[in-house]
PDB file of N, CA and C in Angstrom:
ATOM      1  N   UNK A  15       0.816  -1.188   0.000  1.00 66.00           N
ATOM      2  CA  UNK A  15       0.000   0.000   0.000  1.00 66.00           C
ATOM      3  C   UNK A  15       0.869   1.266   0.000  1.00 66.00           C
ATOM      4  N   UNK A  16       0.336   2.310  -0.589  1.00 76.00           N
ATOM      5  CA  UNK A  16       1.029   3.590  -0.630  1.00 76.00           C
ATOM      6  C   UNK A  16       0.440   4.499   0.436  1.00 76.00           C
ATOM      7  N   UNK A  17       1.298   5.069   1.258  1.00 85.00           N
ATOM      8  CA  UNK A  17       0.864   6.029   2.265  1.00 85.00           C
ATOM      9  C   UNK A  17       0.619   7.355   1.559  1.00 85.00           C
ATOM     10  N   UNK A  18      -0.599   7.865   1.627  1.00 84.00           N
ATOM     11  CA  UNK A  18      -0.950   9.100   0.934  1.00 84.00           C
ATOM     12  C   UNK A  18      -0.051  10.265   1.338  1.00 84.00           C
ATOM     13  N   UNK A  19       0.495  10.229   2.537  1.00 90.00           N
ATOM     14  CA  UNK A  19       1.372  11.303   3.008  1.00 90.00           C
ATOM     15  C   UNK A  19       2.682  11.351   2.231  1.00 90.00           C
ATOM     16  N   UNK A  20       3.031  10.259   1.542  1.00 89.00           N
ATOM     17  CA  UNK A  20       4.288  10.221   0.793  1.00 89.00           C
ATOM     18  C   UNK A  20       4.123  10.703  -0.653  1.00 89.00           C
ATOM     19  N   UNK A  21       2.890  11.008  -1.059  1.00 88.00           N
ATOM     20  CA  UNK A  21       2.650  11.466  -2.433  1.00 88.00           C
ATOM     21  C   UNK A  21       3.013  12.949  -2.536  1.00 88.00           C
ATOM     22  N   UNK A  22       3.907  13.295  -3.446  1.00 92.00           N
ATOM     23  CA  UNK A  22       4.339  14.695  -3.587  1.00 92.00           C
ATOM     24  C   UNK A  22       3.195  15.631  -3.979  1.00 92.00           C
ATOM     25  N   UNK A  23       3.418  16.925  -3.791  1.00 93.00           N
ATOM     26  CA  UNK A  23       2.359  17.900  -4.042  1.00 93.00           C
ATOM     27  C   UNK A  23       2.403  18.535  -5.434  1.00 93.00           C
ATOM     28  N   UNK A  24       3.563  18.598  -6.054  1.00 93.00           N
ATOM     29  CA  UNK A  24       3.630  19.248  -7.370  1.00 93.00           C
ATOM     30  C   UNK A  24       3.438  18.219  -8.488  1.00 93.00           C
ATOM     31  N   UNK A  25       2.881  18.651  -9.617  1.00 88.00           N
ATOM     32  CA  UNK A  25       2.664  17.714 -10.731  1.00 88.00           C
ATOM     33  C   UNK A  25       3.942  17.015 -11.193  1.00 88.00           C
ATOM     34  N   UNK A  26       5.043  17.733 -11.262  1.00 92.00           N
ATOM     35  CA  UNK A  26       6.298  17.115 -11.702  1.00 92.00           C
ATOM     36  C   UNK A  26       6.757  16.044 -10.720  1.00 92.00           C
ATOM     37  N   UNK A  27       6.702  16.358  -9.424  1.00 92.00           N
ATOM     38  CA  UNK A  27       7.094  15.373  -8.407  1.00 92.00           C
ATOM     39  C   UNK A  27       6.138  14.183  -8.399  1.00 92.00           C
ATOM     40  N   UNK A  28       4.847  14.449  -8.606  1.00 86.00           N
ATOM     41  CA  UNK A  28       3.854  13.363  -8.656  1.00 86.00           C
ATOM     42  C   UNK A  28       4.133  12.432  -9.832  1.00 86.00           C
ATOM     43  N   UNK A  29       4.487  13.004 -10.985  1.00 81.00           N
ATOM     44  CA  UNK A  29       4.813  12.200 -12.160  1.00 81.00           C
ATOM     45  C   UNK A  29       6.002  11.295 -11.859  1.00 81.00           C
ATOM     46  N   UNK A  30       7.044  11.868 -11.305  1.00 85.00           N
ATOM     47  CA  UNK A  30       8.235  11.084 -10.965  1.00 85.00           C
ATOM     48  C   UNK A  30       7.904  10.006  -9.933  1.00 85.00           C
ATOM     49  N   UNK A  31       7.085  10.353  -8.960  1.00 86.00           N
ATOM     50  CA  UNK A  31       6.664   9.396  -7.940  1.00 86.00           C
ATOM     51  C   UNK A  31       5.944   8.212  -8.594  1.00 86.00           C
ATOM     52  N   UNK A  32       5.010   8.528  -9.506  1.00 78.00           N
ATOM     53  CA  UNK A  32       4.257   7.469 -10.194  1.00 78.00           C
ATOM     54  C   UNK A  32       5.169   6.567 -11.019  1.00 78.00           C
ATOM     55  N   UNK A  33       6.149   7.153 -11.656  1.00 74.00           N
ATOM     56  CA  UNK A  33       7.050   6.374 -12.498  1.00 74.00           C
ATOM     57  C   UNK A  33       7.973   5.468 -11.677  1.00 74.00           C
ATOM     58  N   UNK A  34       8.142   5.781 -10.409  1.00 80.00           N
ATOM     59  CA  UNK A  34       8.994   4.956  -9.532  1.00 80.00           C
ATOM     60  C   UNK A  34       8.190   3.965  -8.693  1.00 80.00           C
ATOM     61  N   UNK A  35       6.880   4.113  -8.658  1.00 79.00           N
ATOM     62  CA  UNK A  35       6.037   3.278  -7.804  1.00 79.00           C
ATOM     63  C   UNK A  35       5.488   2.098  -8.609  1.00 79.00           C
ATOM     64  N   UNK A  36       5.728   0.875  -8.131  1.00 74.00           N
ATOM     65  CA  UNK A  36       5.164  -0.281  -8.834  1.00 74.00           C
ATOM     66  C   UNK A  36       3.632  -0.205  -8.824  1.00 74.00           C
ATOM     67  N   UNK A  37       3.026  -0.496  -9.941  1.00 70.00           N
ATOM     68  CA  UNK A  37       1.568  -0.448 -10.032  1.00 70.00           C
ATOM     69  C   UNK A  37       0.965  -1.834  -9.923  1.00 70.00           C
ATOM     70  N   UNK A  38      -0.292  -1.862  -9.640  1.00 66.00           N
ATOM     71  CA  UNK A  38      -1.003  -3.129  -9.563  1.00 66.00           C
ATOM     72  C   UNK A  38      -2.377  -2.933 -10.181  1.00 66.00           C
ATOM     73  N   UNK A  39      -2.683  -3.736 -11.165  1.00 68.00           N
ATOM     74  CA  UNK A  39      -4.015  -3.723 -11.753  1.00 68.00           C
ATOM     75  C   UNK A  39      -4.438  -5.174 -11.960  1.00 68.00           C
ATOM     76  N   UNK A  40      -5.671  -5.442 -11.649  1.00 63.00           N
ATOM     77  CA  UNK A  40      -6.197  -6.797 -11.749  1.00 63.00           C
ATOM     78  C   UNK A  40      -7.389  -6.778 -12.698  1.00 63.00           C
ATOM     79  N   UNK A  41      -7.374  -7.661 -13.673  1.00 64.00           N
ATOM     80  CA  UNK A  41      -8.485  -7.783 -14.611  1.00 64.00           C
ATOM     81  C   UNK A  41      -8.920  -9.246 -14.597  1.00 64.00           C
ATOM     82  N   UNK A  42     -10.204  -9.476 -14.488  1.00 63.00           N
ATOM     83  CA  UNK A  42     -10.689 -10.854 -14.504  1.00 63.00           C
ATOM     84  C   UNK A  42     -11.602 -11.088 -15.700  1.00 63.00           C
ATOM     85  N   UNK A  43     -11.697 -12.330 -16.069  1.00 64.00           N
ATOM     86  CA  UNK A  43     -12.610 -12.740 -17.127  1.00 64.00           C
ATOM     87  C   UNK A  43     -13.395 -13.921 -16.588  1.00 64.00           C
ATOM     88  N   UNK A  44     -14.718 -13.790 -16.591  1.00 56.00           N
ATOM     89  CA  UNK A  44     -15.574 -14.878 -16.141  1.00 56.00           C
ATOM     90  C   UNK A  44     -16.042 -15.636 -17.371  1.00 56.00           C
ATOM     91  N   UNK A  45     -15.539 -16.834 -17.528  1.00 62.00           N
ATOM     92  CA  UNK A  45     -15.807 -17.617 -18.729  1.00 62.00           C
ATOM     93  C   UNK A  45     -17.277 -17.959 -18.887  1.00 62.00           C
ATOM     94  N   UNK A  46     -17.711 -18.008 -20.111  1.00 63.00           N
ATOM     95  CA  UNK A  46     -19.076 -18.403 -20.433  1.00 63.00           C
ATOM     96  C   UNK A  46     -19.744 -17.455 -21.397  1.00 63.00           C
ATOM     97  N   UNK A  47     -19.388 -16.166 -21.346  1.00 64.00           N
ATOM     98  CA  UNK A  47     -20.064 -15.203 -22.217  1.00 64.00           C
ATOM     99  C   UNK A  47     -19.679 -15.377 -23.680  1.00 64.00           C
ATOM    100  N   UNK A  48     -18.556 -16.022 -23.935  1.00 69.00           N
ATOM    101  CA  UNK A  48     -18.155 -16.234 -25.327  1.00 69.00           C
ATOM    102  C   UNK A  48     -19.125 -17.156 -26.066  1.00 69.00           C
ATOM    103  N   UNK A  49     -19.998 -17.836 -25.332  1.00 73.00           N
ATOM    104  CA  UNK A  49     -20.978 -18.722 -25.953  1.00 73.00           C
ATOM    105  C   UNK A  49     -22.302 -18.007 -26.218  1.00 73.00           C
ATOM    106  N   UNK A  50     -22.454 -16.775 -25.697  1.00 69.00           N
ATOM    107  CA  UNK A  50     -23.681 -16.000 -25.903  1.00 69.00           C
ATOM    108  C   UNK A  50     -23.669 -15.378 -27.291  1.00 69.00           C
ATOM    109  N   UNK A  51     -24.841 -15.204 -27.876  1.00 74.00           N
ATOM    110  CA  UNK A  51     -24.951 -14.559 -29.181  1.00 74.00           C
ATOM    111  C   UNK A  51     -24.990 -13.050 -29.006  1.00 74.00           C
ATOM    112  N   UNK A  52     -24.325 -12.326 -29.905  1.00 70.00           N
ATOM    113  CA  UNK A  52     -24.351 -10.872 -29.874  1.00 70.00           C
ATOM    114  C   UNK A  52     -23.448 -10.291 -28.803  1.00 70.00           C
ATOM    115  N   UNK A  53     -23.491  -8.973 -28.697  1.00 63.00           N
ATOM    116  CA  UNK A  53     -22.676  -8.253 -27.730  1.00 63.00           C
ATOM    117  C   UNK A  53     -23.191  -8.495 -26.324  1.00 63.00           C
ATOM    118  N   UNK A  54     -22.296  -8.868 -25.427  1.00 61.00           N
ATOM    119  CA  UNK A  54     -22.679  -9.146 -24.049  1.00 61.00           C
ATOM    120  C   UNK A  54     -21.942  -8.195 -23.122  1.00 61.00           C
ATOM    121  N   UNK A  55     -22.702  -7.483 -22.304  1.00 59.00           N
ATOM    122  CA  UNK A  55     -22.131  -6.630 -21.264  1.00 59.00           C
ATOM    123  C   UNK A  55     -22.513  -7.244 -19.943  1.00 59.00           C
ATOM    124  N   UNK A  56     -21.583  -7.348 -19.017  1.00 57.00           N
ATOM    125  CA  UNK A  56     -21.865  -7.986 -17.745  1.00 57.00           C
ATOM    126  C   UNK A  56     -21.366  -7.128 -16.612  1.00 57.00           C
ATOM    127  N   UNK A  57     -22.209  -6.931 -15.623  1.00 60.00           N
ATOM    128  CA  UNK A  57     -21.809  -6.184 -14.434  1.00 60.00           C
ATOM    129  C   UNK A  57     -20.959  -7.027 -13.495  1.00 60.00           C
ATOM    130  N   UNK A  58     -20.866  -8.307 -13.780  1.00 59.00           N
ATOM    131  CA  UNK A  58     -20.146  -9.217 -12.896  1.00 59.00           C
ATOM    132  C   UNK A  58     -21.065  -9.865 -11.880  1.00 59.00           C
ATOM    133  N   UNK A  59     -22.344  -9.535 -11.938  1.00 62.00           N
ATOM    134  CA  UNK A  59     -23.295 -10.053 -10.961  1.00 62.00           C
ATOM    135  C   UNK A  59     -24.219 -11.124 -11.523  1.00 62.00           C
ATOM    136  N   UNK A  60     -24.030 -11.483 -12.796  1.00 65.00           N
ATOM    137  CA  UNK A  60     -24.863 -12.520 -13.399  1.00 65.00           C
ATOM    138  C   UNK A  60     -26.309 -12.078 -13.563  1.00 65.00           C
ATOM    139  N   UNK A  61     -26.546 -10.758 -13.681  1.00 67.00           N
ATOM    140  CA  UNK A  61     -27.912 -10.274 -13.853  1.00 67.00           C
ATOM    141  C   UNK A  61     -28.206 -10.015 -15.328  1.00 67.00           C
ATOM    142  N   UNK A  62     -29.299  -9.330 -15.602  1.00 69.00           N
ATOM    143  CA  UNK A  62     -29.698  -9.119 -16.987  1.00 69.00           C
ATOM    144  C   UNK A  62     -29.254  -7.766 -17.545  1.00 69.00           C
ATOM    145  N   UNK A  63     -28.472  -6.994 -16.783  1.00 65.00           N
ATOM    146  CA  UNK A  63     -28.033  -5.684 -17.259  1.00 65.00           C
ATOM    147  C   UNK A  63     -27.239  -5.823 -18.545  1.00 65.00           C
ATOM    148  N   UNK A  64     -27.637  -5.082 -19.561  1.00 61.00           N
ATOM    149  CA  UNK A  64     -26.921  -5.072 -20.822  1.00 61.00           C
ATOM    150  C   UNK A  64     -27.330  -6.147 -21.807  1.00 61.00           C
ATOM    151  N   UNK A  65     -28.253  -7.007 -21.434  1.00 68.00           N
ATOM    152  CA  UNK A  65     -28.693  -8.054 -22.361  1.00 68.00           C
ATOM    153  C   UNK A  65     -29.872  -7.557 -23.179  1.00 68.00           C
ATOM    154  N   UNK A  66     -29.991  -8.083 -24.389  1.00 70.00           N
ATOM    155  CA  UNK A  66     -31.081  -7.678 -25.262  1.00 70.00           C
ATOM    156  C   UNK A  66     -32.399  -8.358 -24.952  1.00 70.00           C
ATOM    157  N   UNK A  67     -32.320  -9.538 -24.365  1.00 76.00           N
ATOM    158  CA  UNK A  67     -33.548 -10.299 -24.144  1.00 76.00           C
ATOM    159  C   UNK A  67     -34.039 -10.263 -22.702  1.00 76.00           C
ATOM    160  N   UNK A  68     -33.322  -9.573 -21.819  1.00 75.00           N
ATOM    161  CA  UNK A  68     -33.744  -9.467 -20.430  1.00 75.00           C
ATOM    162  C   UNK A  68     -33.431 -10.675 -19.572  1.00 75.00           C
ATOM    163  N   UNK A  69     -32.783 -11.689 -20.170  1.00 76.00           N
ATOM    164  CA  UNK A  69     -32.423 -12.883 -19.403  1.00 76.00           C
ATOM    165  C   UNK A  69     -31.077 -12.677 -18.725  1.00 76.00           C
ATOM    166  N   UNK A  70     -30.910 -13.298 -17.564  1.00 72.00           N
ATOM    167  CA  UNK A  70     -29.629 -13.241 -16.867  1.00 72.00           C
ATOM    168  C   UNK A  70     -28.569 -13.952 -17.685  1.00 72.00           C
ATOM    169  N   UNK A  71     -27.352 -13.465 -17.605  1.00 64.00           N
ATOM    170  CA  UNK A  71     -26.261 -14.106 -18.332  1.00 64.00           C
ATOM    171  C   UNK A  71     -25.272 -14.722 -17.356  1.00 64.00           C
ATOM    172  N   UNK A  72     -24.482 -15.601 -17.865  1.00 61.00           N
ATOM    173  CA  UNK A  72     -23.446 -16.248 -17.068  1.00 61.00           C
ATOM    174  C   UNK A  72     -22.099 -15.825 -17.630  1.00 61.00           C
ATOM    175  N   UNK A  73     -21.174 -15.532 -16.763  1.00 57.00           N
ATOM    176  CA  UNK A  73     -19.829 -15.190 -17.212  1.00 57.00           C
ATOM    177  C   UNK A  73     -19.731 -13.764 -17.697  1.00 57.00           C
ATOM    178  N   UNK A  74     -18.693 -13.505 -18.477  1.00 56.00           N
ATOM    179  CA  UNK A  74     -18.445 -12.157 -18.966  1.00 56.00           C
ATOM    180  C   UNK A  74     -17.366 -11.472 -18.150  1.00 56.00           C
ATOM    181  N   UNK A  75     -17.221 -10.205 -18.372  1.00 57.00           N
ATOM    182  CA  UNK A  75     -16.218  -9.430 -17.654  1.00 57.00           C
ATOM    183  C   UNK A  75     -16.687  -9.232 -16.232  1.00 57.00           C
ATOM    184  N   UNK A  76     -15.840  -9.568 -15.275  1.00 57.00           N
ATOM    185  CA  UNK A  76     -16.216  -9.505 -13.870  1.00 57.00           C
ATOM    186  C   UNK A  76     -15.936  -8.178 -13.207  1.00 57.00           C
ATOM    187  N   UNK A  77     -14.689  -7.800 -13.135  1.00 62.00           N
ATOM    188  CA  UNK A  77     -14.356  -6.547 -12.471  1.00 62.00           C
ATOM    189  C   UNK A  77     -12.947  -6.125 -12.837  1.00 62.00           C
ATOM    190  N   UNK A  78     -12.623  -4.920 -12.471  1.00 69.00           N
ATOM    191  CA  UNK A  78     -11.269  -4.423 -12.614  1.00 69.00           C
ATOM    192  C   UNK A  78     -10.882  -3.833 -11.263  1.00 69.00           C
ATOM    193  N   UNK A  79      -9.697  -4.135 -10.806  1.00 69.00           N
ATOM    194  CA  UNK A  79      -9.216  -3.617  -9.523  1.00 69.00           C
ATOM    195  C   UNK A  79      -7.975  -2.774  -9.729  1.00 69.00           C
ATOM    196  N   UNK A  80      -7.919  -1.619  -9.080  1.00 74.00           N
ATOM    197  CA  UNK A  80      -6.788  -0.718  -9.189  1.00 74.00           C
ATOM    198  C   UNK A  80      -6.319  -0.374  -7.785  1.00 74.00           C
ATOM    199  N   UNK A  81      -5.028  -0.389  -7.553  1.00 72.00           N
ATOM    200  CA  UNK A  81      -4.471  -0.031  -6.257  1.00 72.00           C
ATOM    201  C   UNK A  81      -4.403   1.490  -6.133  1.00 72.00           C
ATOM    202  N   UNK A  82      -5.005   2.028  -5.082  1.00 78.00           N
ATOM    203  CA  UNK A  82      -4.977   3.460  -4.799  1.00 78.00           C
ATOM    204  C   UNK A  82      -4.694   3.656  -3.308  1.00 78.00           C
ATOM    205  N   UNK A  83      -4.156   4.814  -2.940  1.00 77.00           N
ATOM    206  CA  UNK A  83      -3.865   5.060  -1.522  1.00 77.00           C
ATOM    207  C   UNK A  83      -5.118   5.120  -0.658  1.00 77.00           C
ATOM    208  N   UNK A  84      -6.209   5.690  -1.181  1.00 81.00           N
ATOM    209  CA  UNK A  84      -7.442   5.857  -0.408  1.00 81.00           C
ATOM    210  C   UNK A  84      -8.625   5.557  -1.334  1.00 81.00           C
ATOM    211  N   UNK A  85      -9.267   4.425  -1.145  1.00 84.00           N
ATOM    212  CA  UNK A  85     -10.322   3.979  -2.054  1.00 84.00           C
ATOM    213  C   UNK A  85     -11.519   4.925  -2.045  1.00 84.00           C
ATOM    214  N   UNK A  86     -11.860   5.479  -0.893  1.00 91.00           N
ATOM    215  CA  UNK A  86     -13.011   6.373  -0.822  1.00 91.00           C
ATOM    216  C   UNK A  86     -12.736   7.686  -1.553  1.00 91.00           C
ATOM    217  N   UNK A  87     -11.544   8.206  -1.386  1.00 89.00           N
ATOM    218  CA  UNK A  87     -11.146   9.416  -2.098  1.00 89.00           C
ATOM    219  C   UNK A  87     -11.126   9.161  -3.612  1.00 89.00           C
ATOM    220  N   UNK A  88     -10.610   8.013  -4.003  1.00 87.00           N
ATOM    221  CA  UNK A  88     -10.562   7.663  -5.426  1.00 87.00           C
ATOM    222  C   UNK A  88     -11.964   7.546  -6.009  1.00 87.00           C
ATOM    223  N   UNK A  89     -12.885   6.935  -5.283  1.00 89.00           N
ATOM    224  CA  UNK A  89     -14.260   6.795  -5.771  1.00 89.00           C
ATOM    225  C   UNK A  89     -14.919   8.157  -5.935  1.00 89.00           C
ATOM    226  N   UNK A  90     -14.709   9.056  -4.996  1.00 93.00           N
ATOM    227  CA  UNK A  90     -15.263  10.407  -5.117  1.00 93.00           C
ATOM    228  C   UNK A  90     -14.690  11.114  -6.337  1.00 93.00           C
ATOM    229  N   UNK A  91     -13.385  10.949  -6.551  1.00 91.00           N
ATOM    230  CA  UNK A  91     -12.750  11.563  -7.719  1.00 91.00           C
ATOM    231  C   UNK A  91     -13.339  10.991  -9.014  1.00 91.00           C
ATOM    232  N   UNK A  92     -13.501   9.659  -9.073  1.00 88.00           N
ATOM    233  CA  UNK A  92     -14.082   9.033 -10.259  1.00 88.00           C
ATOM    234  C   UNK A  92     -15.495   9.550 -10.520  1.00 88.00           C
ATOM    235  N   UNK A  93     -16.294   9.715  -9.459  1.00 92.00           N
ATOM    236  CA  UNK A  93     -17.656  10.248  -9.595  1.00 92.00           C
ATOM    237  C   UNK A  93     -17.622  11.651 -10.183  1.00 92.00           C
ATOM    238  N   UNK A  94     -16.731  12.501  -9.647  1.00 94.00           N
ATOM    239  CA  UNK A  94     -16.632  13.873 -10.118  1.00 94.00           C
ATOM    240  C   UNK A  94     -16.185  13.930 -11.581  1.00 94.00           C
ATOM    241  N   UNK A  95     -15.389  12.949 -12.006  1.00 93.00           N
ATOM    242  CA  UNK A  95     -14.931  12.886 -13.391  1.00 93.00           C
ATOM    243  C   UNK A  95     -15.956  12.251 -14.326  1.00 93.00           C
ATOM    244  N   UNK A  96     -17.052  11.759 -13.738  1.00 89.00           N
ATOM    245  CA  UNK A  96     -18.107  11.158 -14.559  1.00 89.00           C
ATOM    246  C   UNK A  96     -17.864   9.703 -14.902  1.00 89.00           C
ATOM    247  N   UNK A  97     -17.015   9.055 -14.161  1.00 79.00           N
ATOM    248  CA  UNK A  97     -16.711   7.638 -14.426  1.00 79.00           C
ATOM    249  C   UNK A  97     -17.780   6.734 -13.838  1.00 79.00           C
TER     250      UNK A  97
END
């Protein structure tokens, strides 16, 4: 984990900090959606979101995980950015 207190304040220092800090990103694939017809979007919950016929789907893209110093702060930032 990265201690938020160690993150520099200026953009140049932040860039250098990021380039020296090992990153971690996790991407999962839930097998099964490749057998569905047409474009399949999956929330990772096996529900019907994104399906054309309203039926629940199995598999698909599950989630993406990103390492951040403060998850709540990151979520607020993502909301403000429209993510």
